XYZ file of C-alpha atoms in Angstrom:
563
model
C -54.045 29.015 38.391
C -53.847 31.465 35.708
C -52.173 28.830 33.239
C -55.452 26.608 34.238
C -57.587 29.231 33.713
C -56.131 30.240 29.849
C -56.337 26.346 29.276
C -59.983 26.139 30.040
C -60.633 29.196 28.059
C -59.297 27.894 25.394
C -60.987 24.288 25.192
C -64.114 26.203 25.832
C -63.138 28.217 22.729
C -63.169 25.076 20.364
C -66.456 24.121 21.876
C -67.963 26.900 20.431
C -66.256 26.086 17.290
C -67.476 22.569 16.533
C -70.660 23.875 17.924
C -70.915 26.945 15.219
C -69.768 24.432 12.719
C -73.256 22.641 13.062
C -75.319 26.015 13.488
C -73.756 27.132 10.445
C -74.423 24.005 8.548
C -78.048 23.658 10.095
C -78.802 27.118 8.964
C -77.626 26.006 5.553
C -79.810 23.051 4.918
C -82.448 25.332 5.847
C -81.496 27.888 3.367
C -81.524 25.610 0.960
C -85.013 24.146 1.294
C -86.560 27.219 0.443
C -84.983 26.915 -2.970
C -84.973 23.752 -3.699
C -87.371 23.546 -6.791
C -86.048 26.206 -8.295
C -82.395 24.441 -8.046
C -83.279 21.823 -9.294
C -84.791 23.650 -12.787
C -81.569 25.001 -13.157
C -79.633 22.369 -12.642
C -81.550 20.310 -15.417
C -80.303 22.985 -17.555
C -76.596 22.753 -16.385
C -76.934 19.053 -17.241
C -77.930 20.017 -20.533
C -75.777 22.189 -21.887
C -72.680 20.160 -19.923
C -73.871 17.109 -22.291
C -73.505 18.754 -25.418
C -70.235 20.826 -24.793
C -68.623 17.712 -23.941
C -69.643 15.971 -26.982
C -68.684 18.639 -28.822
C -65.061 18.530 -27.005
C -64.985 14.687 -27.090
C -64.551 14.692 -30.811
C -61.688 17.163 -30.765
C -58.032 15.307 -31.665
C -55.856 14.749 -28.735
C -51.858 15.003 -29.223
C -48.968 13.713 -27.169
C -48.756 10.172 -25.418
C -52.267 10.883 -23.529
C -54.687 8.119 -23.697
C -57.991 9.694 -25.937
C -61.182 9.842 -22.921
C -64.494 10.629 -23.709
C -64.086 13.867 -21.171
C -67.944 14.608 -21.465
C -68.324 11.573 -19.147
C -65.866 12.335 -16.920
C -67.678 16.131 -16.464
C -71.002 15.052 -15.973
C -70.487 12.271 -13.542
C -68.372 14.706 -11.589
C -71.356 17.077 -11.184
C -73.184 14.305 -10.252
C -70.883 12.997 -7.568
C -70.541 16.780 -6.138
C -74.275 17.112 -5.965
C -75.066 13.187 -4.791
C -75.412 11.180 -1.475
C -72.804 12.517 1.006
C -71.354 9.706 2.144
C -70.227 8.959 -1.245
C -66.021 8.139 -1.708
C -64.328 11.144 -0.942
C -60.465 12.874 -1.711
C -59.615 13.569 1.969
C -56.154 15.370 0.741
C -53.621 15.284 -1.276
C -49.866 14.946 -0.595
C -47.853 15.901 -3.794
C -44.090 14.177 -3.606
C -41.230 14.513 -6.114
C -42.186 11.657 -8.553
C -45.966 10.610 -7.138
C -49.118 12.259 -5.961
C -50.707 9.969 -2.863
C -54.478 10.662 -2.362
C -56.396 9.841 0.414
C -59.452 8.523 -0.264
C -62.312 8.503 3.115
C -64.796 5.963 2.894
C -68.040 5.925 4.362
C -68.270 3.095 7.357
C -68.622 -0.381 5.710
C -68.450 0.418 1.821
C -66.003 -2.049 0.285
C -62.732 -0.392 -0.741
C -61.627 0.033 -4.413
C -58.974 -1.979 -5.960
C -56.180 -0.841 -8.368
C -58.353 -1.769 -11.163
C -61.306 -0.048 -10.230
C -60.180 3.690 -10.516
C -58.408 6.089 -12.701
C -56.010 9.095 -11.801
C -57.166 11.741 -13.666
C -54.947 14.814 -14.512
C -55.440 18.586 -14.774
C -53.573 21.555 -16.389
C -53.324 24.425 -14.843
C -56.282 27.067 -14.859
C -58.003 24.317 -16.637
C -61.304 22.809 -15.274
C -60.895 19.635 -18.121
C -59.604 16.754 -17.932
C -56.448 16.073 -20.338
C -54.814 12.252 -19.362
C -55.426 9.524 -17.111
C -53.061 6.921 -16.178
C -53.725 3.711 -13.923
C -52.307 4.346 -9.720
C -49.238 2.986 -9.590
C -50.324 1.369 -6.060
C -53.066 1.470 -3.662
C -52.883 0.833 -0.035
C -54.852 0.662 3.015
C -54.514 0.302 6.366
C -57.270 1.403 8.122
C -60.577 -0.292 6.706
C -61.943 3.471 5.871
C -58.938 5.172 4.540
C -56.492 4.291 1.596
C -53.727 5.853 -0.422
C -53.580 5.765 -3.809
C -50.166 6.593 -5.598
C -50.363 8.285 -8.762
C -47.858 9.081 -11.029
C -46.563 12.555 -11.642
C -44.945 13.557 -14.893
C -45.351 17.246 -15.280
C -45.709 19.605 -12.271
C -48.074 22.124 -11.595
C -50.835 19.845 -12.740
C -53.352 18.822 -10.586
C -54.916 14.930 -9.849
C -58.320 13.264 -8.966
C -59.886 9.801 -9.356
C -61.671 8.715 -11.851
C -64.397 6.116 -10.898
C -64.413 3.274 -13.994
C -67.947 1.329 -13.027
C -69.851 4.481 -12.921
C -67.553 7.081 -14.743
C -67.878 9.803 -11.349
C -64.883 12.055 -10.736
C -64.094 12.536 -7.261
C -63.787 16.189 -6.570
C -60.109 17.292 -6.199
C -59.096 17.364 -2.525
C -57.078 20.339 -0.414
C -53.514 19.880 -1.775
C -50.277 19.880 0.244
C -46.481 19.414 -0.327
C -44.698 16.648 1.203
C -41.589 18.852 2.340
C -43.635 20.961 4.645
C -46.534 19.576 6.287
C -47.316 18.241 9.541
C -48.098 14.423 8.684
C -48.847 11.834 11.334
C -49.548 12.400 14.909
C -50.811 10.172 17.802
C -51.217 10.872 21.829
C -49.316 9.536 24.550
C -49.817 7.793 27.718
C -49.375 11.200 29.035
C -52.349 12.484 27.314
C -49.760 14.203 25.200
C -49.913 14.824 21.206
C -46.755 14.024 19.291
C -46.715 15.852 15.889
C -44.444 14.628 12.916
C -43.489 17.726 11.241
C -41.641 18.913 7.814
C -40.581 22.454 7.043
C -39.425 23.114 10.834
C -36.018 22.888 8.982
C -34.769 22.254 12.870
C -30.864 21.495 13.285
C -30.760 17.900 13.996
C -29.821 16.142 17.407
C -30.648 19.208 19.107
C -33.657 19.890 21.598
C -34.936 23.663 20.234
C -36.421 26.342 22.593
C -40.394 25.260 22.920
C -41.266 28.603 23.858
C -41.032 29.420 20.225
C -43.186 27.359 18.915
C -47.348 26.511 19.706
C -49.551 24.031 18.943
C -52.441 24.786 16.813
C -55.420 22.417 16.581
C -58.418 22.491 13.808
C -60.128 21.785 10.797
C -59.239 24.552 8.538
C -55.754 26.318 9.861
C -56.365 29.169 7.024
C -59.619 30.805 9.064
C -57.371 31.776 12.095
C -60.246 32.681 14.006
C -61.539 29.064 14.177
C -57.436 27.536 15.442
C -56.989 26.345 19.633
C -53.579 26.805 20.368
C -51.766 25.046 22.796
C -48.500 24.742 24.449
C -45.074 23.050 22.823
C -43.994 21.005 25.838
C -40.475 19.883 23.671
C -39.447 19.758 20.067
C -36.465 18.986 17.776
C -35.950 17.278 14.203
C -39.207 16.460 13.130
C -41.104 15.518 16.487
C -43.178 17.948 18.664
C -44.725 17.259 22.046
C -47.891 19.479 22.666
C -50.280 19.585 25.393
C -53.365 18.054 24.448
C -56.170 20.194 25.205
C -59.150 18.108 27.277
C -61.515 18.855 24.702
C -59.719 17.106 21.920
C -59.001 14.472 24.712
C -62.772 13.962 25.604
C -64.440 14.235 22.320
C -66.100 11.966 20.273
C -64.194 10.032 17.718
C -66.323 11.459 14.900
C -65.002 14.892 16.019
C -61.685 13.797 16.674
C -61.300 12.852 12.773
C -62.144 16.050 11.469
C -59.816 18.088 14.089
C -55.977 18.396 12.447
C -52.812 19.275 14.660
C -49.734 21.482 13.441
C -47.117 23.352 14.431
C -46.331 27.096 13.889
C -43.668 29.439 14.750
C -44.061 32.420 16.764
C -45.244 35.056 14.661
C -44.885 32.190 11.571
C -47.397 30.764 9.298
C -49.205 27.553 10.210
C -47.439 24.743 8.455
C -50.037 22.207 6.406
C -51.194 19.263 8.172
C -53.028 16.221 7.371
C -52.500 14.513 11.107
C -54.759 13.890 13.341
C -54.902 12.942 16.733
C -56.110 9.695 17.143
C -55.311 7.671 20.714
C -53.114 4.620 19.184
C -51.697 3.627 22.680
C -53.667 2.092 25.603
C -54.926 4.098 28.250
C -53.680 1.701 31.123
C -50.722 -0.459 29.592
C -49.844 -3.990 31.297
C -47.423 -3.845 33.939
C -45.559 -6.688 32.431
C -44.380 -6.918 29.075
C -45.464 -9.523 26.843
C -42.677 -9.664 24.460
C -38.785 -9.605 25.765
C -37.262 -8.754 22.777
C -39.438 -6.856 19.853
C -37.488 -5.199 16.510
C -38.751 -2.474 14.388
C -37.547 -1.880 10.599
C -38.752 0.661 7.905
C -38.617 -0.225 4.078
C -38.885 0.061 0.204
C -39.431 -3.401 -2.156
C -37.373 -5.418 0.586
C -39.952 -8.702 0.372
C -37.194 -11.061 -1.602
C -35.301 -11.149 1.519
C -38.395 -10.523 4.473
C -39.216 -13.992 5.169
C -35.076 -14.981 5.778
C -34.975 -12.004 8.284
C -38.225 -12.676 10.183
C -37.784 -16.612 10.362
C -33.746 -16.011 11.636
C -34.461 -13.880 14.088
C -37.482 -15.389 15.468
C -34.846 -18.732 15.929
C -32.655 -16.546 17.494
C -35.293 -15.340 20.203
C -36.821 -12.444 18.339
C -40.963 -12.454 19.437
C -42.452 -9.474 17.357
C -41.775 -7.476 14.143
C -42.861 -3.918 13.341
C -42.419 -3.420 9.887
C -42.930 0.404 8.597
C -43.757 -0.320 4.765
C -42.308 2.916 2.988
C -44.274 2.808 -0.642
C -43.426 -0.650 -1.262
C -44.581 -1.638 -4.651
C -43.963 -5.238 -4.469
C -46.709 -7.009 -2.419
C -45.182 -6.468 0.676
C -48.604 -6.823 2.177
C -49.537 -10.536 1.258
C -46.093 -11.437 2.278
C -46.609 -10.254 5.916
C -50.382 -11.385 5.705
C -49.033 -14.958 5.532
C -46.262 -14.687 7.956
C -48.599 -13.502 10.188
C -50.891 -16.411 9.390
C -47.711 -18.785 9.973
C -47.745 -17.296 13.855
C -45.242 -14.718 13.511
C -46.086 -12.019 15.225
C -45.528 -9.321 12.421
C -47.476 -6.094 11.861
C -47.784 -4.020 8.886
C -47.615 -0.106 9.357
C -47.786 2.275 6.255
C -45.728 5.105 6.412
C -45.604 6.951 2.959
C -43.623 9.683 3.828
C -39.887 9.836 2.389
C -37.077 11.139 4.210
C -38.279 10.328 7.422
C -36.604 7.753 9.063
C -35.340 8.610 12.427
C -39.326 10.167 12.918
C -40.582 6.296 11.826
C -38.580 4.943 14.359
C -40.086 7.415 16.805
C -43.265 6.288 15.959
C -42.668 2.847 15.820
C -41.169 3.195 19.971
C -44.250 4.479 20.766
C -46.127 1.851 19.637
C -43.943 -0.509 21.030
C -43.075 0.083 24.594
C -46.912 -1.274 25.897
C -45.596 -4.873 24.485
C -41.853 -4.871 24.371
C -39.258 -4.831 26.686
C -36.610 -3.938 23.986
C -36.623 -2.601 21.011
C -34.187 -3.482 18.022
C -34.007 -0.883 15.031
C -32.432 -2.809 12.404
C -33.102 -2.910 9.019
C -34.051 -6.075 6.395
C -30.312 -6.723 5.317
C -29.002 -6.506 8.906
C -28.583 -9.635 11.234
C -27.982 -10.115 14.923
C -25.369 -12.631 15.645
C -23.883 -13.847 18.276
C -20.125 -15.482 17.533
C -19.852 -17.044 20.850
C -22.883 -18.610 20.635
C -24.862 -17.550 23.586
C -28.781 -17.153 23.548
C -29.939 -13.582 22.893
C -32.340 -14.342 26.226
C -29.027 -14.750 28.006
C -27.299 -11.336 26.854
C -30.258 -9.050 27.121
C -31.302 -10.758 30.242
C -27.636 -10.094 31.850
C -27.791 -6.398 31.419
C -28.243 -4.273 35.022
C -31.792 -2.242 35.350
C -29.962 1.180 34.747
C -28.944 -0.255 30.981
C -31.475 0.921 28.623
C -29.056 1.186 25.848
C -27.101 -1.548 23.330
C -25.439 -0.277 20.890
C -24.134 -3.574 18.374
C -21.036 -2.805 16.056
C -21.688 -3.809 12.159
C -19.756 -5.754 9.915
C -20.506 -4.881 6.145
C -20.785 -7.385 3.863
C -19.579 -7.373 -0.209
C -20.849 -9.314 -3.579
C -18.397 -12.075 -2.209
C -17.446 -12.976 -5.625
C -21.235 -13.258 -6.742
C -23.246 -11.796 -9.723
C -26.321 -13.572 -9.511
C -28.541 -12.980 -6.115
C -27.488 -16.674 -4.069
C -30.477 -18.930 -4.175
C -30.073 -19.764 -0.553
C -30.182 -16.245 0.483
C -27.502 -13.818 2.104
C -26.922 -15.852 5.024
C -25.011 -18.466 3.021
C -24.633 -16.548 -0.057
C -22.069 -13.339 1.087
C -19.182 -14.431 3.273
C -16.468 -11.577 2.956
C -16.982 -8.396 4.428
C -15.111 -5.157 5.422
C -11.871 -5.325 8.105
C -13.168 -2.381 10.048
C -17.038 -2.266 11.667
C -18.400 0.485 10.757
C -21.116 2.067 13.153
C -24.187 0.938 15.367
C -27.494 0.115 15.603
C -29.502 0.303 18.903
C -31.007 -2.328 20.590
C -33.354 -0.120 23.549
C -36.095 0.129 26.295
C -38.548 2.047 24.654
C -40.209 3.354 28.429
C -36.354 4.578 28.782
C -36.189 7.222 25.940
C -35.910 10.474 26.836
C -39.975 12.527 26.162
C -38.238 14.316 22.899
C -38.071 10.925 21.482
C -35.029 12.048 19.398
C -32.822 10.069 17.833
C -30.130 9.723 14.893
C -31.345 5.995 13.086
C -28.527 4.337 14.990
C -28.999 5.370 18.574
C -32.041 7.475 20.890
C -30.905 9.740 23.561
C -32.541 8.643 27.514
C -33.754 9.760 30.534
C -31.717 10.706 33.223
C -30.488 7.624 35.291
C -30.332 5.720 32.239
C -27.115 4.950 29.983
C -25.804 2.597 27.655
C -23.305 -0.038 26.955
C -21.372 -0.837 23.832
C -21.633 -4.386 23.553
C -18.336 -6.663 23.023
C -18.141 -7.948 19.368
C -17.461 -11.561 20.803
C -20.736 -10.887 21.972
C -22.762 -9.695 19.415
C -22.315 -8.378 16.186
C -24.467 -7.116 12.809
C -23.706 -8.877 9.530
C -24.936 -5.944 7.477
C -24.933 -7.454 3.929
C -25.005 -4.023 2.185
C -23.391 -4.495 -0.929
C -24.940 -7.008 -2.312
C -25.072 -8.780 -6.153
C -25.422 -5.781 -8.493
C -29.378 -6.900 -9.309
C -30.040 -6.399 -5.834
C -27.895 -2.826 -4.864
C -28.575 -0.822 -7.450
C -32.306 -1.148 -6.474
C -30.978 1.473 -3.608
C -30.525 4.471 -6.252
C -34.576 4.845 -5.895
C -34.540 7.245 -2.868
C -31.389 6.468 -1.522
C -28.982 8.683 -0.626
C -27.562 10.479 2.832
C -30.291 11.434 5.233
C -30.649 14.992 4.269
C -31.171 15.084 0.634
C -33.624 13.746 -1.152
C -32.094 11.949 -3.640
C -29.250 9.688 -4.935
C -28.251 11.902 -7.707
C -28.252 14.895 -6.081
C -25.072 16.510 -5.407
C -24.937 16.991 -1.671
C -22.970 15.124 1.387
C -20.993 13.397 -1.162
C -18.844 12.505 1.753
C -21.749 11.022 3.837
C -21.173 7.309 4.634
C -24.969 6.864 3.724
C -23.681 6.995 0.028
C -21.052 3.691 -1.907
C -17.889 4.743 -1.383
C -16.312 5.226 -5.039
C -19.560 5.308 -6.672
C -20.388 8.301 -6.823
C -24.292 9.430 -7.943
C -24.447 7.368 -11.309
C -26.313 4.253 -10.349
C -23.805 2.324 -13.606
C -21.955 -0.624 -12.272
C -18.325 -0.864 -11.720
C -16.656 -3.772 -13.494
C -15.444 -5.001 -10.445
C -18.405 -4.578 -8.309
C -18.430 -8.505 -7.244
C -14.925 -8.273 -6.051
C -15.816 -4.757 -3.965
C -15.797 -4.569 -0.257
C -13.917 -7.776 0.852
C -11.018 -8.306 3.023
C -11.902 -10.842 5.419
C -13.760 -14.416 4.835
C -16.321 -14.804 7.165
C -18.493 -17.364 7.064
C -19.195 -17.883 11.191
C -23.138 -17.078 10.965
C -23.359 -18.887 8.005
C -21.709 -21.957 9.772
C -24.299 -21.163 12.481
C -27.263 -21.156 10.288
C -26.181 -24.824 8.484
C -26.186 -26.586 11.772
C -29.284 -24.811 13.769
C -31.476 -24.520 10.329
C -31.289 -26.444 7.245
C -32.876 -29.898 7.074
C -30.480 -32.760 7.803
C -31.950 -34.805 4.398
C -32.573 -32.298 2.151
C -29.882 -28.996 3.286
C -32.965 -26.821 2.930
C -33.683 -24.255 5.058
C -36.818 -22.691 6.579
C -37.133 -20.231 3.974
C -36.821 -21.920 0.793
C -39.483 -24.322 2.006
């Protein structure tokens, strides 16, 4: 009763917030109508003398590679976006990473969204309030038709970025700023009524479920007025994933409030890490009883659409019914590649997920999403293939598998050049027959209802509930052709990001051991003269054979994906 009773309390408490939020802002407007004529003198003065200092600047020489502006029109149209129509374009946040800075740009409902061509990123020094460079985003996404990220390019630190409107010449106001390594960054809530929180900067030992008691939930708009924070219970945590207690306020409120209210984590006695997630209800109150896919797979990554449309058309042959592709900062228009898969009745969706380093919480995510539509779950990535050497249906060997089995785990072959140095026109299911003697790990094929509530997991496996376990499956059975070393073209593309799962990147010195890394390569991304000839000491060419007689076109030898 006395838990009950602190839990009312303390929705009550954010009640009062949101409702002194509007009091405060209420007694603002109405502060400000008393002055309003005699703003608006001054501020025809501002304009004024803003107009001529920036010509004055405009006409000064820049050095270095900057592109010359005219920064007087940057300046003005800035005031005049700060003092315009609210429901203008706005910088939601910013999320600085090593090499980018992604802003978040909040649209008002129905305005169209801007393309790549239609804005600027626009840099500032230090202690500076001018403008000194702008540079074109290097990409632009959206998901949500009143949100996108832009990605713009960072080549200094310390510096500051906005965007720079090009049809009108406004300057968006810079947006609260946050680093990628410690921020709470996505969050959605359960069928429980549950919030899960993605977190960085818990710097948690992995595969290990922590003490919750240490840790609280804090929920609000602004987690640096502690006064205005609603703190709720950690019901589990480890790695990067945190199960709170939703408090029924967030859980009844309007959506409108729910958008502005951000969830994060804290220590006991810690500071409040930085969050941009929110708690939005992605799952379905009352999922269907029965499943309308058997057999679903989720994959996260980077520039992979050369080989997408191979994967996706295999596996739906093979008995695969849905894709969830996580799209991790893809720059090569991944989007219009799933847009017309989709439109060719393969049940794909497109996720973004632009935060690096991250995997094991993606795949988190993505079994959340999954388990009110899929009765298993594959997490495999873009150059890995399910096959089955003795031929039988995938229907057959998931179907087999007792109720207590929520668990495959599938050995991996991995795959060389094969002799190649050009990428093989037909793709990698003909093109690479000679792989490795030894398998070399597993990837999971799972029921996502059958994880355990900390959702943790290591990339190649989840741990369960109680009563559940898992089999390993016989490599007669089923198997993964992981073509991972592929023509040179093709792997070296990996050196952008890729490395062992906890550093950050390739060339760093760190887990040099790790079998994420090439063995013998080291962390210079120069290729060996004997690259094609790496990594093969068996011929293999049984899925290939496969593929020939269930796929290519008896007149023409084409297959589905050439077409």
């Amino acid at each position: 009763m006395k838990h009950r009773a602190k839990e009312e309390e303390e929705e009550n408490r954010l009640v009062q917030i949101l409702g002194g939020y509007r009091i405060a802002m209420n007694d603002r407007r109405t502060r400000s109508t008393v002055s309003v004529v005699a703003l608006k003198r001054i501020f025809g003065c501002i304009l004024v003398l803003v107009f001529f200092v920036g010509f004055s600047f405009s006409n000064l020489p820049l050095t270095g590679n900057f592109r010359q502006r005219l920064i007087s029109s940057w300046q003005t149209q800035g005031l005049k976006s700060i003092s315009g129509n609210s429901s203008a374009v706005s910088v939601r946040e910013t999320v600085l990473f090593p090499d980018q800075a992604f802003i978040f740009l909040k649209y008002p409902q129905g305005a169209p969204l801007f393309t790549k061509n239609d804005i600027d990123c626009v840099y500032f020094s230090p202690n500076s309030p001018q403008p000194h460079l702008d540079l074109q985003p290097d990409s632009i996404d959206s998901e949500d038709h009143d949100l996108q990220i832009v990605r713009c390019p960072l080549q200094t630190r310390g510096v500051t970025v906005s965007i720079g409107i090009k049809s009108n010449g406004h300057l968006l106001p810079i947006g609260p700023t946050f680093r990628w390594d410690s921020l709470a960054y996505e969050a959605l809530i359960d069928y429980d009524n549950t919030t899960i929180v993605f977190v960085k900067g818990l710097n948690l030992p992995p595969k290990r479920v922590m003490d919750p008691s240490q840790f609280e939930c804090v929920y609000g708009r602004d987690f640096t007025a502690s006064n205005l924070l609603l703190l709720a219970r950690v019901i589990s945590i480890g790695q990067e994933i945190v199960r709170c207690k939703t408090p029924l306020s967030i859980l009844s409120g309007s959506q409108s409030v729910n958008s502005s209210i951000k969830v994060s984590v804290r220590g006991v006695d810690k500071p409040v890490i930085s969050s941009v997630a929110r708690p939005y209800r992605r799952l379905d109150h009352n999922p269907p009883s029965q499943k309308q896919h058997q057999m679903c797979v989720c994959t996260m990554l980077r520039n992979q659409a050369r080989i997408l449309r191979e994967w996706v058309m295999y596996h739906a042959h093979i008995g695969v019914q849905s894709w969830f592709v996580y799209d991790n900062n893809s720059s090569d228009d991944l989007s219009s590649l799933i847009e017309l898969l989709d439109d060719e009745n393969f049940n794909i969706t497109r996720h973004a997920w632009p935060w690096i380093k991250t995997q094991e919480a993606g795949f988190a995510h993505c079994a959340l999403r999954a388990k009110d539509s899929c009765e298993w779950v594959g997490f495999i990535d873009v150059d890995e293939f399910l096959y089955f050497p003795s031929g039988l249906p995938l229907h057959d060997v998931i179907g087999n598998l007792t109720s207590n089995v929520a668990e495959v785990r599938v050995w991996c072959h991995n795959f060389g050049p094969s002799g190649l140095k050009r990428v093989p026109t037909k793709g990698v299911l003909l093109g690479y027959t000679c792989r490795m003697d030894a398998p070399e790990r597993h990837k999971s094929i799972v029921r996502p209802e059958a994880l355990n509530s900390t959702l943790i997991n290591s990339v190649h496996h989840f741990h369960l509930r109680s009563g559940f376990e898992f089999v390993n499956m016989e490599r007669n059975a089923l198997v993964i052709n992981h073509y991972k070393y592929q023509v040179w073209e093709v792997f070296k593309e990996k050196f952008y990001r890729r490395s062992t799962t906890y550093s950050s990147d390739w060339q760093d010195n760190e887990n040099l051991e790790s079998k994420d890394r090439t063995p013998g390569l080291g962390t210079e991304a120069v290729e060996p003269p004997d690259w094609s000839t790496r990594f093969c000491e068996v011929v293999d060419t049984g899925l290939r054979d496969q593929v020939v007689e269930m796929l290519s076109d008896p007149k023409t030898q084409m297959l589905p994906w050439q077409k």
